[in-house]
mmCIF file of C-alpha atoms in Angstrom:
data_model
loop_
_atom_site.group_PDB
_atom_site.id
_atom_site.type_symbol
_atom_site.label_atom_id
_atom_site.label_comp_id
_atom_site.label_asym_id
_atom_site.label_seq_id
_atom_site.Cartn_x
_atom_site.Cartn_y
_atom_site.Cartn_z
ATOM 1 C CA MET A 27 -0.045 0.143 0.049
ATOM 2 C CA LYS A 28 1.564 3.753 -1.190
ATOM 3 C CA VAL A 29 2.340 5.715 2.216
ATOM 4 C CA LEU A 30 -0.100 9.169 2.007
ATOM 5 C CA ALA A 31 2.663 11.355 2.167
ATOM 6 C CA GLN A 32 2.158 15.244 0.084
ATOM 7 C CA ARG A 33 4.821 17.676 0.443
ATOM 8 C CA LEU A 34 3.347 21.279 1.743
ATOM 9 C CA THR A 35 4.792 23.944 0.325
ATOM 10 C CA PRO A 36 4.266 27.285 2.189
ATOM 11 C CA PHE A 37 1.266 28.641 0.661
ATOM 12 C CA PRO A 38 -1.235 24.816 0.623
ATOM 13 C CA GLN A 39 0.323 24.389 4.539
ATOM 14 C CA ALA A 40 -0.738 27.895 5.394
ATOM 15 C CA ILE A 41 -4.021 26.974 3.567
ATOM 16 C CA VAL A 42 -4.515 23.835 5.389
ATOM 17 C CA TRP A 43 -3.251 25.518 8.688
ATOM 18 C CA SER A 44 -6.143 28.527 8.677
ATOM 19 C CA LEU A 45 -9.092 25.391 7.447
ATOM 20 C CA LEU A 46 -7.519 23.175 10.498
ATOM 21 C CA ILE A 47 -8.036 26.354 13.083
ATOM 22 C CA THR A 48 -11.498 27.543 11.707
ATOM 23 C CA ASN A 49 -12.715 24.092 11.966
ATOM 24 C CA GLY A 50 -11.683 23.187 15.194
ATOM 25 C CA PHE A 51 -13.251 26.544 16.152
ATOM 26 C CA LEU A 52 -16.849 25.758 14.862
ATOM 27 C CA ILE A 53 -16.407 21.860 16.113
ATOM 28 C CA ALA A 54 -15.998 23.812 19.918
ATOM 29 C CA LEU A 55 -18.928 26.463 18.997
ATOM 30 C CA MET A 56 -21.118 23.772 17.675
ATOM 31 C CA LEU A 57 -20.312 21.769 21.234
ATOM 32 C CA ALA A 58 -21.729 24.686 23.512
ATOM 33 C CA LEU A 59 -24.469 24.819 21.104
ATOM 34 C CA SER A 60 -24.869 21.839 21.531
ATOM 35 C CA LYS A 61 -25.082 22.420 25.639
ATOM 36 C CA THR A 62 -27.690 25.095 25.406
ATOM 37 C CA ALA A 63 -29.963 23.065 23.256
ATOM 38 C CA THR A 64 -29.174 19.605 25.515
ATOM 39 C CA THR A 65 -29.761 21.835 28.029
ATOM 40 C CA GLN A 66 -33.445 23.015 27.742
ATOM 41 C CA GLY A 67 -34.331 19.205 27.022
ATOM 42 C CA MET A 68 -33.527 18.232 23.677
ATOM 43 C CA PRO A 69 -32.445 14.624 22.899
ATOM 44 C CA ALA A 70 -28.822 14.125 22.022
ATOM 45 C CA THR A 71 -29.930 12.129 19.163
ATOM 46 C CA THR A 72 -32.791 14.401 18.288
ATOM 47 C CA TYR A 73 -29.976 17.341 18.151
ATOM 48 C CA ALA A 74 -27.190 15.432 15.946
ATOM 49 C CA PHE A 75 -30.352 14.130 13.408
ATOM 50 C CA TRP A 76 -31.471 17.426 12.634
ATOM 51 C CA GLN A 77 -28.329 19.107 12.648
ATOM 52 C CA THR A 78 -26.454 16.464 10.089
ATOM 53 C CA LEU A 79 -30.008 16.777 8.553
ATOM 54 C CA ILE A 80 -29.677 20.929 7.992
ATOM 55 C CA ALA A 81 -26.115 20.576 7.249
ATOM 56 C CA GLY A 82 -26.043 17.582 4.427
ATOM 57 C CA SER A 83 -29.009 19.656 3.006
ATOM 58 C CA ILE A 84 -27.492 22.776 2.256
ATOM 59 C CA LEU A 85 -24.453 20.844 1.037
ATOM 60 C CA LEU A 86 -26.777 18.844 -1.415
ATOM 61 C CA LEU A 87 -27.578 22.112 -3.080
ATOM 62 C CA ARG A 88 -23.764 22.748 -4.633
ATOM 63 C CA SER A 89 -22.963 19.268 -4.828
ATOM 64 C CA ALA A 90 -22.818 16.180 -7.579
ATOM 65 C CA PRO A 91 -26.082 15.362 -8.760
ATOM 66 C CA ILE A 92 -28.127 12.992 -6.482
ATOM 67 C CA ARG A 93 -28.091 10.002 -9.412
ATOM 68 C CA GLN A 94 -24.233 9.875 -9.417
ATOM 69 C CA MET A 95 -23.989 9.539 -5.488
ATOM 70 C CA LEU A 96 -26.307 6.572 -5.587
ATOM 71 C CA ASN A 97 -23.975 3.677 -6.550
ATOM 72 C CA ARG A 98 -22.758 1.068 -4.146
ATOM 73 C CA ARG A 99 -19.151 2.303 -3.169
ATOM 74 C CA LEU A 100 -20.071 5.959 -2.799
ATOM 75 C CA LEU A 101 -23.120 4.667 -0.685
ATOM 76 C CA THR A 102 -20.768 2.826 1.307
ATOM 77 C CA TYR A 103 -18.354 5.094 1.536
ATOM 78 C CA PHE A 104 -21.331 7.759 3.417
ATOM 79 C CA LEU A 105 -22.543 5.116 5.385
ATOM 80 C CA ILE A 106 -18.709 4.156 7.062
ATOM 81 C CA SER A 107 -17.984 7.817 7.306
ATOM 82 C CA GLY A 108 -20.576 9.118 9.006
ATOM 83 C CA LEU A 109 -21.248 6.789 11.227
ATOM 84 C CA SER A 110 -17.361 6.738 12.808
ATOM 85 C CA GLY A 111 -17.045 10.201 11.679
ATOM 86 C CA ILE A 112 -20.323 12.229 12.964
ATOM 87 C CA ALA A 113 -23.187 9.876 14.520
ATOM 88 C CA ILE A 114 -21.147 7.978 17.210
ATOM 89 C CA PRO A 115 -18.506 10.921 18.290
ATOM 90 C CA ASN A 116 -21.361 13.529 18.200
ATOM 91 C CA VAL A 117 -24.116 11.833 19.997
ATOM 92 C CA THR A 118 -21.676 11.060 22.392
ATOM 93 C CA GLY A 119 -20.448 14.492 22.724
ATOM 94 C CA PHE A 120 -23.655 16.480 22.749
ATOM 95 C CA PHE A 121 -24.386 14.037 25.967
ATOM 96 C CA LEU A 122 -21.417 14.520 27.541
ATOM 97 C CA VAL A 123 -21.598 18.047 27.149
ATOM 98 C CA SER A 124 -24.617 18.872 29.773
ATOM 99 C CA LYS A 125 -23.087 16.314 32.066
ATOM 100 C CA LEU A 126 -19.266 16.853 32.082
ATOM 101 C CA GLY A 127 -18.753 20.338 30.541
ATOM 102 C CA THR A 128 -17.758 21.867 26.747
ATOM 103 C CA GLY A 129 -13.859 21.632 27.976
ATOM 104 C CA PHE A 130 -13.645 18.190 29.167
ATOM 105 C CA THR A 131 -15.958 17.070 26.206
ATOM 106 C CA GLY A 132 -13.706 19.218 23.612
ATOM 107 C CA ILE A 133 -10.194 17.231 24.972
ATOM 108 C CA MET A 134 -12.218 13.597 24.275
ATOM 109 C CA TYR A 135 -11.922 15.302 20.150
ATOM 110 C CA ALA A 136 -8.280 15.817 21.217
ATOM 111 C CA LEU A 137 -6.931 11.904 21.974
ATOM 112 C CA PRO A 138 -7.613 10.802 17.904
ATOM 113 C CA PRO A 139 -4.156 11.733 16.927
ATOM 114 C CA ILE A 140 -2.012 8.900 18.450
ATOM 115 C CA PHE A 141 -4.108 6.641 18.025
ATOM 116 C CA THR A 142 -4.421 7.267 14.362
ATOM 117 C CA PHE A 143 -0.421 7.893 13.381
ATOM 118 C CA LEU A 144 -0.380 4.225 15.425
ATOM 119 C CA MET A 145 -2.541 3.177 12.566
ATOM 120 C CA ALA A 146 -1.373 4.967 10.163
ATOM 121 C CA THR A 147 2.257 4.103 10.571
ATOM 122 C CA SER A 148 0.992 0.193 10.738
ATOM 123 C CA MET A 149 -1.006 0.130 8.095
ATOM 124 C CA GLY A 150 1.836 2.109 6.110
ATOM 125 C CA LEU A 151 -0.185 4.870 5.645
ATOM 126 C CA GLU A 152 2.427 7.065 7.028
ATOM 127 C CA GLN A 153 6.083 7.405 7.581
ATOM 128 C CA ARG A 154 7.570 5.619 11.681
ATOM 129 C CA SER A 155 9.033 9.534 13.164
ATOM 130 C CA TRP A 156 10.233 8.931 16.439
ATOM 131 C CA ARG A 157 10.117 12.725 16.745
ATOM 132 C CA LYS A 158 6.505 12.913 15.501
ATOM 133 C CA LEU A 159 5.489 9.868 17.914
ATOM 134 C CA THR A 160 7.070 12.331 21.189
ATOM 135 C CA GLY A 161 5.178 14.928 19.974
ATOM 136 C CA LEU A 162 2.113 13.196 19.360
ATOM 137 C CA LEU A 163 2.549 11.514 23.107
ATOM 138 C CA ILE A 164 3.473 14.574 25.117
ATOM 139 C CA ALA A 165 0.144 16.221 23.738
ATOM 140 C CA VAL A 166 -1.737 12.877 24.661
ATOM 141 C CA MET A 167 -0.378 12.241 27.748
ATOM 142 C CA ALA A 168 -1.146 16.728 28.291
ATOM 143 C CA CYS A 169 -4.849 15.784 28.043
ATOM 144 C CA ALA A 170 -4.916 13.197 30.175
ATOM 145 C CA TRP A 171 -3.166 15.002 32.694
ATOM 146 C CA ILE A 172 -6.316 17.689 32.154
ATOM 147 C CA ILE A 173 -8.944 15.076 32.458
ATOM 148 C CA LEU A 174 -7.938 13.916 35.535
ATOM 149 C CA GLN A 175 -7.568 17.205 36.945
ATOM 150 C CA ARG A 176 -10.947 17.664 35.399
ATOM 151 C CA HIS A 177 -11.665 14.362 37.306
ATOM 152 C CA SER A 178 -10.815 15.843 40.419
ATOM 153 C CA GLU A 179 -13.003 18.996 40.178
ATOM 154 C CA LEU A 180 -16.058 16.917 39.055
ATOM 155 C CA SER A 181 -16.148 14.489 41.497
ATOM 156 C CA ASP A 182 -20.011 14.304 41.074
ATOM 157 C CA SER A 183 -19.715 12.809 37.970
ATOM 158 C CA SER A 184 -20.082 9.175 36.956
ATOM 159 C CA PRO A 185 -17.461 7.723 36.209
ATOM 160 C CA ILE A 186 -18.841 5.892 33.524
ATOM 161 C CA TRP A 187 -19.679 8.967 31.725
ATOM 162 C CA PHE A 188 -16.333 9.364 31.565
ATOM 163 C CA LEU A 189 -15.031 6.269 29.961
ATOM 164 C CA SER A 190 -17.833 6.514 27.779
ATOM 165 C CA GLY A 191 -16.328 9.530 26.416
ATOM 166 C CA LEU A 192 -13.640 7.594 24.935
ATOM 167 C CA LEU A 193 -16.209 6.780 22.249
ATOM 168 C CA ILE A 194 -15.128 10.082 20.533
ATOM 169 C CA PRO A 195 -11.831 9.627 20.042
ATOM 170 C CA ALA A 196 -11.810 5.751 19.342
ATOM 171 C CA ALA A 197 -14.201 6.899 16.421
ATOM 172 C CA LEU A 198 -12.533 9.275 14.504
ATOM 173 C CA SER A 199 -9.707 7.612 14.571
ATOM 174 C CA VAL A 200 -11.259 4.715 13.018
ATOM 175 C CA GLY A 201 -13.252 7.739 10.614
ATOM 176 C CA ASN A 202 -9.850 9.430 9.871
ATOM 177 C CA ILE A 203 -7.822 6.726 8.297
ATOM 178 C CA TYR A 204 -11.139 5.083 6.359
ATOM 179 C CA ARG A 205 -11.641 7.969 5.081
ATOM 180 C CA SER A 206 -7.996 8.253 3.520
ATOM 181 C CA VAL A 207 -8.003 5.002 2.465
ATOM 182 C CA ALA A 208 -11.361 4.391 0.697
ATOM 183 C CA TRP A 209 -11.368 8.061 -0.457
ATOM 184 C CA PRO A 210 -13.542 8.174 -3.693
ATOM 185 C CA GLY A 211 -11.281 9.249 -6.682
ATOM 186 C CA HIS A 212 -12.295 11.982 -9.109
ATOM 187 C CA THR A 213 -15.501 13.561 -6.014
ATOM 188 C CA SER A 214 -15.577 16.352 -4.666
ATOM 189 C CA PRO A 215 -15.104 16.809 -1.225
ATOM 190 C CA MET A 216 -18.295 19.013 -0.734
ATOM 191 C CA THR A 217 -19.804 15.764 -2.313
ATOM 192 C CA LEU A 218 -18.617 13.255 -0.029
ATOM 193 C CA ALA A 219 -19.378 15.986 2.436
ATOM 194 C CA ALA A 220 -23.222 16.152 1.880
ATOM 195 C CA GLY A 221 -23.095 12.239 1.483
ATOM 196 C CA THR A 222 -21.485 11.637 4.670
ATOM 197 C CA LEU A 223 -23.977 14.014 6.553
ATOM 198 C CA LEU A 224 -27.299 12.650 5.118
ATOM 199 C CA ALA A 225 -26.379 9.255 5.688
ATOM 200 C CA CYS A 226 -25.297 9.953 9.307
ATOM 201 C CA ALA A 227 -29.165 11.596 9.345
ATOM 202 C CA VAL A 228 -30.477 8.408 8.527
ATOM 203 C CA SER A 229 -28.657 6.357 11.054
ATOM 204 C CA LEU A 230 -29.704 8.497 13.541
ATOM 205 C CA ALA A 231 -33.227 8.513 12.435
ATOM 206 C CA LEU A 232 -33.213 4.607 12.627
ATOM 207 C CA PHE A 233 -31.356 5.214 16.235
ATOM 208 C CA ALA A 234 -33.876 7.261 16.741
ATOM 209 C CA SER A 235 -36.899 5.244 16.181
ATOM 210 C CA LEU A 236 -35.406 1.547 17.422
ATOM 211 C CA THR A 237 -34.798 4.087 20.784
ATOM 212 C CA SER A 238 -38.611 5.645 20.654
ATOM 213 C CA THR A 239 -36.368 9.304 20.705
ATOM 214 C CA PRO A 240 -39.137 12.203 19.649
ATOM 215 C CA LEU A 241 -37.355 13.921 16.738
ATOM 216 C CA VAL A 242 -39.978 16.617 16.762
ATOM 217 C CA SER A 243 -41.864 18.056 19.907
ATOM 218 C CA VAL A 244 -44.019 20.690 21.148
ATOM 219 C CA ASP A 245 -41.869 21.486 23.702
ATOM 220 C CA PHE A 246 -38.649 21.962 21.580
ATOM 221 C CA GLY A 247 -39.975 26.377 21.513
ATOM 222 C CA PRO A 248 -38.833 28.893 19.059
ATOM 223 C CA GLY A 249 -35.571 29.296 20.898
ATOM 224 C CA LEU A 250 -33.929 25.490 20.130
ATOM 225 C CA VAL A 251 -35.030 25.449 16.870
ATOM 226 C CA LYS A 252 -32.852 28.699 15.976
ATOM 227 C CA VAL A 253 -30.353 26.984 17.930
ATOM 228 C CA VAL A 254 -30.551 24.171 15.562
ATOM 229 C CA VAL A 255 -30.849 25.859 12.537
ATOM 230 C CA LEU A 256 -27.959 27.883 13.123
ATOM 231 C CA GLN A 257 -26.109 24.395 14.401
ATOM 232 C CA GLY A 258 -26.940 23.292 10.701
ATOM 233 C CA VAL A 259 -25.212 25.935 8.911
ATOM 234 C CA LEU A 260 -22.206 25.713 11.611
ATOM 235 C CA THR A 261 -22.140 22.066 10.581
ATOM 236 C CA ALA A 262 -21.585 22.240 6.744
ATOM 237 C CA LEU A 263 -19.109 24.461 6.994
ATOM 238 C CA ALA A 264 -16.959 22.745 9.716
ATOM 239 C CA TYR A 265 -17.834 19.818 7.291
ATOM 240 C CA LEU A 266 -16.807 21.293 4.069
ATOM 241 C CA CYS A 267 -13.686 22.316 5.989
ATOM 242 C CA SER A 268 -13.044 18.450 7.459
ATOM 243 C CA PHE A 269 -13.350 17.419 3.966
ATOM 244 C CA GLU A 270 -10.994 19.409 1.724
ATOM 245 C CA ILE A 271 -8.342 19.469 4.691
ATOM 246 C CA GLN A 272 -8.615 15.753 4.853
ATOM 247 C CA LYS A 273 -8.076 16.091 0.361
ATOM 248 C CA ARG A 274 -4.811 17.738 1.212
ATOM 249 C CA ALA A 275 -3.325 16.420 4.209
ATOM 250 C CA THR A 276 -2.268 12.708 5.474
ATOM 251 C CA PRO A 277 -4.251 11.015 8.009
ATOM 252 C CA VAL A 278 -2.737 12.012 10.716
ATOM 253 C CA PHE A 279 -2.173 15.617 10.302
ATOM 254 C CA PHE A 280 -6.094 15.722 9.930
ATOM 255 C CA SER A 281 -6.383 13.657 13.106
ATOM 256 C CA GLN A 282 -5.084 17.096 15.402
ATOM 257 C CA LEU A 283 -8.484 18.702 14.923
ATOM 258 C CA GLY A 284 -9.527 17.357 18.001
ATOM 259 C CA ALA A 285 -6.890 19.466 19.969
ATOM 260 C CA VAL A 286 -7.288 22.805 18.804
ATOM 261 C CA ALA A 287 -10.915 21.990 19.117
ATOM 262 C CA ALA A 288 -10.354 21.296 22.537
ATOM 263 C CA VAL A 289 -8.534 24.011 23.212
ATOM 264 C CA PHE A 290 -11.187 26.522 22.021
ATOM 265 C CA GLY A 291 -13.447 24.797 24.219
ATOM 266 C CA LEU A 292 -12.033 25.721 26.996
ATOM 267 C CA LEU A 293 -11.883 29.077 25.675
ATOM 268 C CA ILE A 294 -15.314 28.912 25.226
ATOM 269 C CA GLY A 295 -16.272 27.365 27.960
ATOM 270 C CA VAL A 296 -14.906 29.746 30.193
ATOM 271 C CA VAL A 297 -15.830 32.810 27.948
ATOM 272 C CA TRP A 298 -19.296 31.207 27.539
ATOM 273 C CA PHE A 299 -20.372 29.158 30.206
ATOM 274 C CA ARG A 300 -18.280 30.827 32.914
ATOM 275 C CA GLU A 301 -16.795 27.251 33.399
ATOM 276 C CA GLN A 302 -13.288 27.663 35.584
ATOM 277 C CA TYR A 303 -10.366 26.066 35.636
ATOM 278 C CA SER A 304 -7.540 25.504 37.674
ATOM 279 C CA LEU A 305 -4.211 26.491 36.345
ATOM 280 C CA THR A 306 -2.899 22.785 36.090
ATOM 281 C CA ILE A 307 -5.129 22.525 33.647
ATOM 282 C CA TRP A 308 -4.086 26.078 31.679
ATOM 283 C CA LEU A 309 -0.163 24.289 32.162
ATOM 284 C CA GLY A 310 -1.315 20.804 30.320
ATOM 285 C CA VAL A 311 -3.121 23.027 27.543
ATOM 286 C CA ILE A 312 0.257 24.543 26.671
ATOM 287 C CA ALA A 313 1.548 21.118 26.878
ATOM 288 C CA VAL A 314 -0.947 19.670 24.325
ATOM 289 C CA ILE A 315 0.057 22.573 21.985
ATOM 290 C CA THR A 316 3.851 21.492 22.503
ATOM 291 C CA GLY A 317 3.207 18.616 21.642
ATOM 292 C CA LEU A 318 1.262 19.239 18.152
ATOM 293 C CA ARG A 319 3.881 22.082 17.119
ATOM 294 C CA LEU A 320 6.847 19.554 17.825
ATOM 295 C CA SER A 321 5.011 16.451 16.226
ATOM 296 C CA ASN A 322 4.396 19.031 12.727
ATOM 297 C CA ARG A 323 7.722 19.976 13.104
ATOM 298 C CA ALA A 324 8.835 16.694 12.354
ATOM 299 C CA SER A 325 6.523 16.500 9.694
ATOM 300 C CA SER A 326 7.814 19.371 7.803
ATOM 301 C CA GLU A 327 11.501 18.401 8.297
ATOM 302 C CA LYS A 328 10.697 14.937 6.970
ATOM 303 C CA GLN A 329 9.173 16.805 3.568
ATOM 304 C CA SER A 330 11.845 19.161 3.562
ATOM 305 C CA THR A 331 14.324 15.751 2.878
ATOM 306 C CA ASN A 332 11.979 13.815 1.118
ATOM 307 C CA GLN A 333 10.194 15.744 -1.518
ATOM 308 C CA THR A 334 7.485 14.273 -3.129
ATOM 309 C CA PRO A 335 6.613 15.087 -6.562
ATOM 310 C CA THR A 336 3.078 17.029 -7.847
ATOM 311 C CA GLY A 337 1.164 14.033 -8.504
ATOM 312 C CA VAL A 338 0.809 11.634 -5.156
ATOM 313 C CA GLN A 339 -1.781 13.811 -3.832
ATOM 314 C CA SER A 340 -3.955 12.864 -7.018
ATOM 315 C CA GLN A 341 -2.808 8.700 -6.846
ATOM 316 C CA ARG A 342 -3.571 8.468 -3.044
ATOM 317 C CA ARG A 343 -6.904 8.899 -3.720
ATOM 318 C CA THR A 344 -7.283 5.899 -6.555
#
């Protein structure tokens, strides 16, 4: 299997980093909005369903004709990508955000890089680099430290909620690898994002039916409807950015999205919800950023000494 590598010249590198930062902020903002909705009585599954349905419908207006999306390969891609990258982590996150706060939930989105890196190197999708591994380990250990500190501050919370939070990084890591390996050639990121979101919405509708979760209720007032619509628009932007990043970069680079979202999640938790964090948690945040910086510096140096032909990106998608 070919190594998924690409040489980022300064301008493309600025583009992917801009997309990563924007996407991380959008994810953190969506978690904050979900806390607003779920604390007002909307089930997490219901919220995730409308979020993905609205976002997928918006992107569908600008994507490929529906008949071109209805082939077995794309439908399989949409289903697996939707479950691993959206449905499982988002429903879990939306449920936990009302129990553990935006900060802790955001940290769960920071854990996939190390697992994605190990999976990618074992499959030959990423070149081995001890420096990159060290940087990712520092970031993940810092996240674990933050979790332990946050757990001590949330002594009334059930340990089961903290353990269930691990579903988020586990599912995201699988999704990161799958989307890169199975990326359909000659298909635009907007089409892939639309199909993935709509497949996720269908899966969530089936899950809601099996669990007797109402998708529509008279208890959902105008305020909640506005939040859901805003969430749908932000989700459309976020997942369009996500697929653009995954088209331009490796799965390990993309997996760092969670760390960016985690930092923004803590900041939004402080500004929006007046959550308070100890000095040790902020030191952990600095360690996360340092670890990711070290990891990406290793990638840049590796790319500068092992330049890849321009056609690699297209070869990777075939």
